[in-house]
CSV table of C-alpha atoms and ligand atoms in Angstrom, one decimal:
chain,number,residue,atom,x,y,z
A,1,UNK,CA,-15.2,-27.9,-23.8
A,2,UNK,CA,-19.0,-28.0,-23.3
A,3,UNK,CA,-20.5,-25.2,-21.2
A,4,UNK,CA,-21.7,-27.5,-18.3
A,5,UNK,CA,-18.5,-29.2,-18.1
A,6,UNK,CA,-16.2,-26.1,-17.4
A,7,UNK,CA,-15.0,-26.5,-13.6
A,8,UNK,CA,-15.6,-23.7,-11.2
A,9,UNK,CA,-12.9,-22.0,-9.3
A,10,UNK,CA,-14.0,-24.2,-6.3
A,11,UNK,CA,-13.9,-27.4,-8.3
A,12,UNK,CA,-10.4,-26.6,-9.6
A,13,UNK,CA,-9.1,-25.8,-6.2
A,14,UNK,CA,-10.5,-28.9,-4.7
A,15,UNK,CA,-8.7,-30.9,-7.3
A,16,UNK,CA,-5.4,-29.1,-6.8
A,17,UNK,CA,-5.6,-29.8,-3.1
A,18,UNK,CA,-6.2,-33.5,-3.6
A,19,UNK,CA,-2.5,-33.5,-4.9
A,20,UNK,CA,-1.6,-32.4,-1.3
A,21,UNK,CA,-3.1,-34.6,1.1
A,22,UNK,CA,-1.3,-32.6,4.1
A,23,UNK,CA,-3.0,-29.4,2.9
A,24,UNK,CA,-5.4,-28.1,5.7
A,25,UNK,CA,-7.6,-26.3,3.5
A,26,UNK,CA,-6.7,-22.8,4.5
A,27,UNK,CA,-5.2,-21.7,1.2
A,28,UNK,CA,-8.2,-22.5,-0.8
A,29,UNK,CA,-10.6,-21.0,1.7
A,30,UNK,CA,-8.5,-17.7,1.4
A,31,UNK,CA,-8.4,-18.0,-2.4
A,32,UNK,CA,-12.2,-18.3,-2.4
A,33,UNK,CA,-12.7,-15.4,-0.1
A,34,UNK,CA,-10.4,-13.3,-2.2
A,35,UNK,CA,-12.5,-14.4,-5.3
A,36,UNK,CA,-15.5,-13.3,-3.3
A,37,UNK,CA,-13.8,-10.0,-2.9
A,38,UNK,CA,-13.0,-9.5,-6.6
A,39,UNK,CA,-16.6,-10.5,-7.5
A,40,UNK,CA,-18.0,-7.7,-5.1
A,41,UNK,CA,-15.7,-5.1,-6.5
A,42,UNK,CA,-16.5,-6.1,-9.9
A,43,UNK,CA,-20.0,-5.5,-9.4
A,44,UNK,CA,-19.3,-1.9,-7.7
A,45,UNK,CA,-16.9,-1.0,-10.6
A,46,UNK,CA,-19.6,-2.2,-13.2
A,47,UNK,CA,-22.1,0.2,-11.6
A,48,UNK,CA,-19.9,3.1,-12.4
A,49,UNK,CA,-21.4,6.3,-11.5
A,50,UNK,CA,-24.5,4.8,-10.6
A,51,UNK,CA,-22.7,3.5,-7.5
A,52,UNK,CA,-22.4,7.1,-6.1
A,53,UNK,CA,-25.2,9.3,-4.8
A,54,UNK,CA,-25.6,12.2,-7.1
A,55,UNK,CA,-23.1,14.9,-6.5
A,56,UNK,CA,-21.0,12.7,-3.9
A,57,UNK,CA,-18.5,11.3,-6.4
A,58,UNK,CA,-15.5,13.4,-5.7
A,59,UNK,CA,-16.3,15.2,-2.7
A,60,UNK,CA,-14.7,12.7,-0.3
A,61,UNK,CA,-11.5,12.3,-2.2
A,62,UNK,CA,-8.3,12.2,0.2
A,63,UNK,CA,-4.6,11.5,-0.5
A,64,UNK,CA,-3.3,8.2,0.0
A,65,UNK,CA,0.3,7.0,1.2
A,66,UNK,CA,2.0,7.7,-2.1
A,67,UNK,CA,0.4,11.3,-2.3
A,68,UNK,CA,-2.2,10.0,-5.0
A,69,UNK,CA,-5.7,11.0,-5.1
A,70,UNK,CA,-7.6,8.3,-3.5
A,71,UNK,CA,-11.1,7.9,-5.1
A,72,UNK,CA,-13.9,6.3,-3.0
A,73,UNK,CA,-13.7,3.2,-5.1
A,74,UNK,CA,-10.0,2.5,-3.8
A,75,UNK,CA,-11.1,2.9,-0.3
A,76,UNK,CA,-14.3,0.7,-0.9
A,77,UNK,CA,-12.2,-2.1,-2.6
A,78,UNK,CA,-9.6,-2.1,0.2
A,79,UNK,CA,-12.7,-2.5,2.5
A,80,UNK,CA,-14.1,-5.1,0.8
A,81,UNK,CA,-10.9,-7.0,0.6
A,82,UNK,CA,-10.5,-6.9,4.4
A,83,UNK,CA,-14.2,-7.8,5.5
A,84,UNK,CA,-14.3,-10.7,3.2
A,85,UNK,CA,-10.9,-12.3,4.3
A,86,UNK,CA,-10.0,-11.4,7.8
A,87,UNK,CA,-12.8,-13.5,9.5
A,88,UNK,CA,-11.9,-17.1,7.8
A,89,UNK,CA,-9.2,-18.1,10.2
A,90,UNK,CA,-6.7,-18.4,7.2
A,91,UNK,CA,-5.2,-15.0,7.6
A,92,UNK,CA,-2.6,-13.5,10.1
A,93,UNK,CA,-2.4,-10.3,8.6
A,94,UNK,CA,-2.9,-8.1,5.4
A,95,UNK,CA,-1.1,-5.3,3.8
A,96,UNK,CA,-2.3,-3.1,0.9
A,97,UNK,CA,-1.5,-0.3,-1.3
A,98,UNK,CA,-4.3,1.8,0.5
A,99,UNK,CA,-2.8,1.3,4.0
A,100,UNK,CA,0.5,2.9,5.5
A,101,UNK,CA,1.1,-0.1,7.6
A,102,UNK,CA,0.2,-3.8,7.7
A,103,UNK,CA,-3.1,-5.0,9.3
A,104,UNK,CA,-2.9,-7.6,11.9
A,105,UNK,CA,-6.2,-9.9,11.7
A,106,UNK,CA,-8.1,-8.7,14.8
A,107,UNK,CA,-7.9,-10.9,17.9
A,108,UNK,CA,-11.6,-11.8,17.7
A,109,UNK,CA,-10.9,-14.0,14.7
A,110,UNK,CA,-8.8,-17.1,14.7
A,111,UNK,CA,-5.1,-16.5,13.4
A,112,UNK,CA,-4.4,-18.4,10.2
A,113,UNK,CA,-1.2,-19.4,8.4
A,114,UNK,CA,-0.9,-16.9,5.6
A,115,UNK,CA,-0.6,-13.3,4.8
A,116,UNK,CA,-2.3,-11.6,2.2
A,117,UNK,CA,-0.8,-8.5,0.3
A,118,UNK,CA,-3.0,-6.7,-2.3
A,119,UNK,CA,-3.5,-3.7,-4.7
A,120,UNK,CA,-7.5,-3.5,-4.5
A,121,UNK,CA,-8.0,-1.4,-7.5
A,122,UNK,CA,-5.1,-1.2,-9.8
A,123,UNK,CA,-5.3,1.4,-12.5
A,124,UNK,CA,-7.9,3.3,-10.8
A,125,UNK,CA,-7.1,6.4,-12.7
A,126,UNK,CA,-8.9,4.7,-15.6
A,127,UNK,CA,-12.1,4.3,-13.7
A,128,UNK,CA,-13.3,7.8,-14.8
A,129,UNK,CA,-12.8,7.0,-18.4
A,130,UNK,CA,-14.5,3.4,-18.1
A,131,UNK,CA,-11.3,1.4,-19.2
A,132,UNK,CA,-10.4,-1.9,-17.6
A,133,UNK,CA,-9.1,-2.0,-14.1
A,134,UNK,CA,-8.2,-4.8,-11.7
A,135,UNK,CA,-7.1,-6.0,-8.4
A,136,UNK,CA,-3.7,-7.9,-7.6
A,137,UNK,CA,-3.1,-10.2,-4.9
A,138,UNK,CA,0.0,-12.2,-3.4
A,139,UNK,CA,-0.1,-14.8,-0.7
A,140,UNK,CA,2.7,-15.6,1.5
A,141,UNK,CA,3.3,-17.9,4.6
A,142,UNK,CA,3.0,-15.9,7.9
A,143,UNK,CA,5.8,-16.5,10.3
A,144,UNK,CA,5.3,-19.3,12.8
A,145,UNK,CA,6.0,-17.3,15.8
A,146,UNK,CA,2.3,-17.1,16.7
A,147,UNK,CA,2.8,-15.1,19.9
A,148,UNK,CA,3.7,-12.0,18.1
A,149,UNK,CA,1.5,-9.8,16.3
A,150,UNK,CA,1.9,-9.4,12.7
A,151,UNK,CA,4.2,-6.5,11.6
A,152,UNK,CA,5.6,-4.9,8.2
A,153,UNK,CA,8.8,-6.8,8.7
A,154,UNK,CA,6.7,-9.9,8.3
A,155,UNK,CA,5.6,-8.8,4.7
A,156,UNK,CA,9.3,-8.5,3.4
A,157,UNK,CA,9.7,-11.7,1.8
A,158,UNK,CA,11.1,-12.3,-1.7
A,159,UNK,CA,8.7,-13.0,-4.5
A,160,UNK,CA,10.0,-16.8,-4.4
A,161,UNK,CA,8.1,-17.2,-1.1
A,162,UNK,CA,4.8,-16.5,-2.8
A,163,UNK,CA,2.5,-19.5,-2.3
A,164,UNK,CA,0.0,-18.2,-4.8
A,165,UNK,CA,-0.7,-15.0,-6.7
A,166,UNK,CA,-3.2,-13.5,-9.2
A,167,UNK,CA,-5.5,-10.8,-10.2
A,168,UNK,CA,-8.8,-10.1,-11.2
A,169,UNK,CA,-9.5,-7.8,-14.4
A,170,UNK,CA,-12.9,-5.8,-14.3
A,171,UNK,CA,-13.1,-5.4,-18.3
A,172,UNK,CA,-15.8,-6.3,-20.7
A,173,UNK,CA,-15.7,-9.5,-18.8
A,174,UNK,CA,-14.5,-10.1,-15.2
A,175,UNK,CA,-11.7,-12.6,-15.1
A,176,UNK,CA,-9.5,-14.2,-12.2
A,177,UNK,CA,-6.1,-15.3,-13.3
A,178,UNK,CA,-4.5,-17.5,-10.9
A,179,UNK,CA,-1.4,-19.2,-10.0
A,180,UNK,CA,-0.6,-21.8,-7.1
A,181,UNK,CA,2.6,-22.9,-8.5
A,182,UNK,CA,1.2,-25.2,-10.9
A,183,UNK,CA,1.1,-23.2,-14.0
A,184,UNK,CA,-1.5,-20.2,-14.6
A,185,UNK,CA,-5.1,-20.6,-15.2
A,186,UNK,CA,-7.7,-18.3,-16.1
A,187,UNK,CA,-11.4,-18.3,-14.9
A,188,UNK,CA,-14.3,-16.2,-16.5
A,189,UNK,CA,-16.9,-14.7,-14.2
A,190,UNK,CA,-20.4,-16.4,-15.1
A,191,UNK,CA,-22.5,-13.6,-13.8
A,192,UNK,CA,-25.5,-15.7,-14.4
A,193,UNK,CA,-24.2,-18.3,-11.7
A,194,UNK,CA,-22.1,-15.8,-9.7
A,195,UNK,CA,-19.2,-18.4,-10.4
A,196,UNK,CA,-15.7,-18.1,-11.8
A,197,UNK,CA,-15.4,-20.8,-14.5
A,198,UNK,CA,-12.4,-22.3,-15.8
A,199,UNK,CA,-11.8,-20.9,-19.2
A,200,UNK,CA,-8.2,-20.7,-19.9
A,201,UNK,CA,-6.0,-23.5,-18.7
A,202,UNK,CA,-2.1,-23.5,-18.6
A,203,UNK,CA,-1.8,-20.1,-20.0
A,204,UNK,CA,1.7,-19.7,-21.7
A,205,UNK,CA,3.2,-16.2,-22.8
A,206,UNK,CA,4.6,-16.3,-26.3
A,207,UNK,CA,8.3,-16.4,-25.9
A,208,UNK,CA,8.9,-13.8,-28.9
A,209,UNK,CA,6.7,-10.9,-29.4
A,210,UNK,CA,6.6,-7.6,-31.8
A,211,UNK,CA,4.5,-5.5,-29.2
A,212,UNK,CA,6.0,-3.5,-26.4
A,213,UNK,CA,4.2,-1.2,-23.8
A,214,UNK,CA,5.8,1.8,-22.2
A,215,UNK,CA,5.0,5.1,-21.2
A,216,UNK,CA,6.6,7.2,-23.9
A,217,UNK,CA,6.2,10.5,-22.4
A,218,UNK,CA,9.0,9.5,-19.9
A,219,UNK,CA,11.6,8.9,-22.9
A,220,UNK,CA,13.9,11.7,-22.1
A,221,UNK,CA,14.4,10.3,-18.5
A,222,UNK,CA,14.9,6.7,-19.5
A,223,UNK,CA,18.4,5.1,-18.9
A,224,UNK,CA,20.4,4.1,-22.0
A,225,UNK,CA,19.5,0.1,-22.1
A,226,UNK,CA,15.7,1.1,-22.4
A,227,UNK,CA,16.3,4.0,-24.8
A,228,UNK,CA,18.4,1.4,-26.9
A,229,UNK,CA,15.6,-1.2,-26.9
A,230,UNK,CA,13.0,1.3,-27.7
A,231,UNK,CA,15.0,3.1,-30.5
A,232,UNK,CA,15.6,-0.5,-32.0
A,233,UNK,CA,12.0,-1.6,-32.0
A,234,UNK,CA,11.0,2.0,-33.4
A,235,UNK,CA,13.4,1.6,-36.2
A,236,UNK,CA,11.2,-1.4,-37.5
A,237,UNK,CA,12.4,-3.3,-40.6
A,238,UNK,CA,14.9,-0.7,-41.2
A,239,UNK,CA,16.7,-1.2,-37.8
A,240,UNK,CA,18.9,-3.8,-36.3
A,241,UNK,CA,15.8,-5.9,-35.4
A,242,UNK,CA,14.8,-6.1,-39.2
A,243,UNK,CA,11.1,-6.2,-38.1
A,244,UNK,CA,8.2,-3.7,-37.4
A,245,UNK,CA,6.9,-3.4,-33.6
A,246,UNK,CA,3.4,-2.4,-32.5
A,247,UNK,CA,3.0,-0.3,-29.2
A,248,UNK,CA,0.2,-0.4,-26.7
A,249,UNK,CA,-0.2,1.5,-23.3
A,250,UNK,CA,-3.5,1.0,-21.3
A,251,UNK,CA,-2.1,2.5,-17.8
A,252,UNK,CA,-3.8,-0.3,-16.1
A,253,UNK,CA,-1.0,-2.8,-15.5
A,254,UNK,CA,-3.3,-5.5,-14.8
A,255,UNK,CA,-4.7,-5.0,-18.3
A,256,UNK,CA,-1.4,-4.9,-19.9
A,257,UNK,CA,-0.3,-8.1,-18.0
A,258,UNK,CA,-3.7,-10.0,-19.2
A,259,UNK,CA,-2.8,-8.9,-23.0
A,260,UNK,CA,0.6,-10.0,-22.6
A,261,UNK,CA,-0.7,-13.4,-21.2
A,262,UNK,CA,-3.0,-13.7,-24.1
A,263,UNK,CA,-1.1,-12.7,-27.0
A,264,UNK,CA,2.7,-11.9,-25.8
A,265,UNK,CA,4.3,-8.7,-25.5
A,266,UNK,CA,6.7,-6.8,-23.2
A,267,UNK,CA,5.6,-4.3,-20.4
A,268,UNK,CA,8.3,-1.8,-19.1
A,269,UNK,CA,8.1,0.6,-16.4
A,270,UNK,CA,11.5,1.1,-15.8
A,271,UNK,CA,13.6,3.1,-13.4
A,272,UNK,CA,14.3,6.6,-14.8
A,273,UNK,CA,15.7,9.9,-14.0
A,274,UNK,CA,12.5,11.8,-13.6
A,275,UNK,CA,12.6,11.8,-9.8
A,276,UNK,CA,15.8,10.0,-8.7
A,277,UNK,CA,14.5,9.4,-5.4
A,278,UNK,CA,12.1,6.8,-6.9
A,279,UNK,CA,13.5,3.6,-7.8
A,280,UNK,CA,10.5,2.8,-10.2
A,281,UNK,CA,7.0,3.6,-10.4
A,282,UNK,CA,5.2,0.1,-9.6
A,283,UNK,CA,5.3,-1.2,-6.0
A,284,UNK,CA,7.2,-4.6,-5.6
A,285,UNK,CA,5.2,-6.3,-3.1
A,286,UNK,CA,1.7,-6.0,-4.4
A,287,UNK,CA,2.1,-5.1,-8.1
A,288,UNK,CA,5.6,-6.5,-9.4
A,289,UNK,CA,5.9,-9.4,-7.2
A,290,UNK,CA,2.5,-11.3,-8.1
A,291,UNK,CA,2.9,-10.5,-11.7
A,292,UNK,CA,6.3,-11.8,-11.7
A,293,UNK,CA,5.1,-15.2,-10.2
A,294,UNK,CA,2.3,-15.4,-13.0
A,295,UNK,CA,4.5,-14.5,-15.9
A,296,UNK,CA,7.2,-17.0,-14.8
A,297,UNK,CA,4.6,-19.7,-14.0
A,298,UNK,CA,3.5,-18.8,-17.7
A,299,UNK,CA,7.0,-19.4,-19.2
A,300,UNK,CA,7.5,-15.6,-19.5
A,301,UNK,CA,9.9,-13.5,-17.3
A,302,UNK,CA,9.9,-10.5,-15.1
A,303,UNK,CA,13.0,-8.5,-14.1
A,304,UNK,CA,14.3,-5.1,-13.0
A,305,UNK,CA,16.5,-5.0,-16.0
A,306,UNK,CA,19.2,-6.4,-13.7
A,307,UNK,CA,17.7,-9.3,-11.5
A,308,UNK,CA,14.8,-11.3,-11.6
A,309,UNK,CA,11.8,-9.4,-9.6
A,310,UNK,CA,11.2,-12.6,-7.7
A,311,UNK,CA,14.9,-12.3,-6.3
A,312,UNK,CA,14.8,-9.1,-5.0
A,313,UNK,CA,14.7,-8.8,-1.1
A,314,UNK,CA,12.0,-6.1,0.0
A,315,UNK,CA,13.1,-3.6,2.4
A,316,UNK,CA,10.1,-1.6,2.7
A,317,UNK,CA,6.3,-2.3,2.5
A,318,UNK,CA,5.5,0.2,-0.2
A,319,UNK,CA,8.8,0.1,-2.0
A,320,UNK,CA,8.9,0.9,-5.6
A,321,UNK,CA,10.8,-1.1,-8.1
A,322,UNK,CA,11.6,-1.1,-11.9
A,323,UNK,CA,9.5,-3.5,-13.7
A,324,UNK,CA,10.0,-5.3,-17.0
A,325,UNK,CA,7.8,-8.4,-17.9
A,326,UNK,CA,6.3,-10.4,-20.7
A,327,UNK,CA,7.7,-12.6,-23.4
A,328,UNK,CA,11.0,-14.2,-22.2
A,329,UNK,CA,13.2,-13.4,-25.3
A,330,UNK,CA,12.4,-9.8,-25.2
A,331,UNK,CA,12.9,-9.5,-21.4
A,332,UNK,CA,16.3,-11.3,-21.6
A,333,UNK,CA,17.2,-9.0,-24.5
A,334,UNK,CA,16.6,-6.0,-22.4
A,335,UNK,CA,18.4,-7.7,-19.5
A,336,UNK,CA,21.3,-8.1,-21.8
A,337,UNK,CA,21.3,-4.3,-22.9
A,338,UNK,CA,21.4,-3.6,-19.0
A,339,UNK,CA,24.5,-5.8,-18.6
A,340,UNK,CA,26.4,-4.5,-21.5
A,341,UNK,CA,25.6,-0.9,-20.2
A,342,UNK,CA,27.1,-2.0,-16.9
A,343,UNK,CA,29.9,-3.4,-18.7
A,344,UNK,CA,30.6,0.0,-20.5
A,345,UNK,CA,30.1,1.8,-17.2
A,346,UNK,CA,32.8,-0.3,-15.6
A,347,UNK,CA,35.3,0.2,-18.5
A,348,UNK,CA,34.5,4.0,-18.3
A,349,UNK,CA,35.2,4.1,-14.7
A,350,UNK,CA,38.2,2.0,-14.6
A,351,UNK,CA,41.4,3.9,-14.4
A,352,UNK,CA,42.9,2.8,-17.6
A,353,UNK,CA,40.0,4.2,-19.5
A,354,UNK,CA,39.0,7.2,-17.3
A,355,UNK,CA,39.3,10.7,-18.4
A,356,UNK,CA,42.9,10.8,-17.9
A,357,UNK,CA,43.5,7.0,-18.7
A,358,UNK,CA,46.1,5.4,-20.9
A,359,UNK,CA,43.6,4.4,-23.5
A,360,UNK,CA,41.6,7.5,-23.8
A,361,UNK,CA,41.8,9.7,-27.0
B,1,F6P,O1,-0.8,1.4,-10.1
B,1,F6P,C1,-0.1,2.0,-11.1
B,1,F6P,C2,-0.5,2.0,-12.1
B,1,F6P,O2,-1.9,2.7,-12.5
B,1,F6P,C3,-0.5,0.9,-13.1
B,1,F6P,O3,-1.7,0.1,-13.1
B,1,F6P,C4,-0.2,1.5,-14.4
B,1,F6P,O4,0.6,0.6,-15.2
B,1,F6P,C5,0.5,2.7,-14.2
B,1,F6P,O5,0.4,3.2,-12.9
B,1,F6P,C6,0.4,3.8,-15.1
B,1,F6P,O6,1.4,4.8,-15.1
B,1,F6P,P1,1.2,6.2,-15.9
B,1,F6P,O7,0.2,7.1,-15.3
B,1,F6P,O8,2.5,6.7,-16.0
B,1,F6P,O9,0.9,6.1,-17.3
B,2,MN,MN1,-1.8,-0.3,-8.7
């Protein structure tokens, strides 16, 4: 497509809206505000160390809700998201990785129809090493009980309720990848114009892959189905899969999701036995859920290993979850390994096969 003919994000959204004559324009306006937040964050991230006064970089580090060191850029990005989106009359409330409780839109602004849930700077441990990071967002409908202030409970909706989801990746180029439920589309920031332009239409995740991503330093804590899957990949042509696999680990989930959208692959951050109080590492509402909607919209799959991420009923704002996503056939294989394991466990615990059971040798 010639350069001048690439639609901007605004054009794309207007054309999408024309398919819904009943739409009031709030969703489009909100997505454009989010895109503006991402452009502002891209600028700060790109300035790197130059964005910080000499010597100030680590002095204001505090600890966030999850007990991780909160670098100033996380805080800045969170504020940018709020300031860019709260005023427009499109939102009733926001929730973010960086805020312990949800944030109702202040009374001085009109209340809108939507809720915005976001991770303002994902993979932020990669900031210091100049590796890609990103922002992730999910848009839900606000409850219609307009007399009551938004609270945490209002955000506890399954991923199937998402109206839109997306992420921005701050890499060699800045991109916004978006779904409004009609496929996944990628926009590249044209920094001369300050506009996102449609460069990747109807992104599809390859159904098969020979590439997987997992933090292998946790392997001694993995549950049996994940061990089995990874062992089989590592065995390569000599193993049951009969083919060699490649491995990647960026430690920025947005970058892994983007790679998988572009060339297939499977990402795993499973539940493990490292800290049994944590049901996984990544957060359901603002990491797993939006990525799951994107993956499914692109023909991929996202699962806990046992159930589709989008079918999980959240119980807490900052809930963690096991997350496996990417190429459909691989994710389904991993789910199969979980089912087979569950079946083995049932047999183990059935009285006939138990330690003193009839069929035990
Ligand atoms: O937000 C969590 C995150 O930074 C993800 O972007 C990334 O996939 C993961 O944590 C990295 O985990 P680890 O530090 O175990 O490699
Ligand atoms: Mn994150």
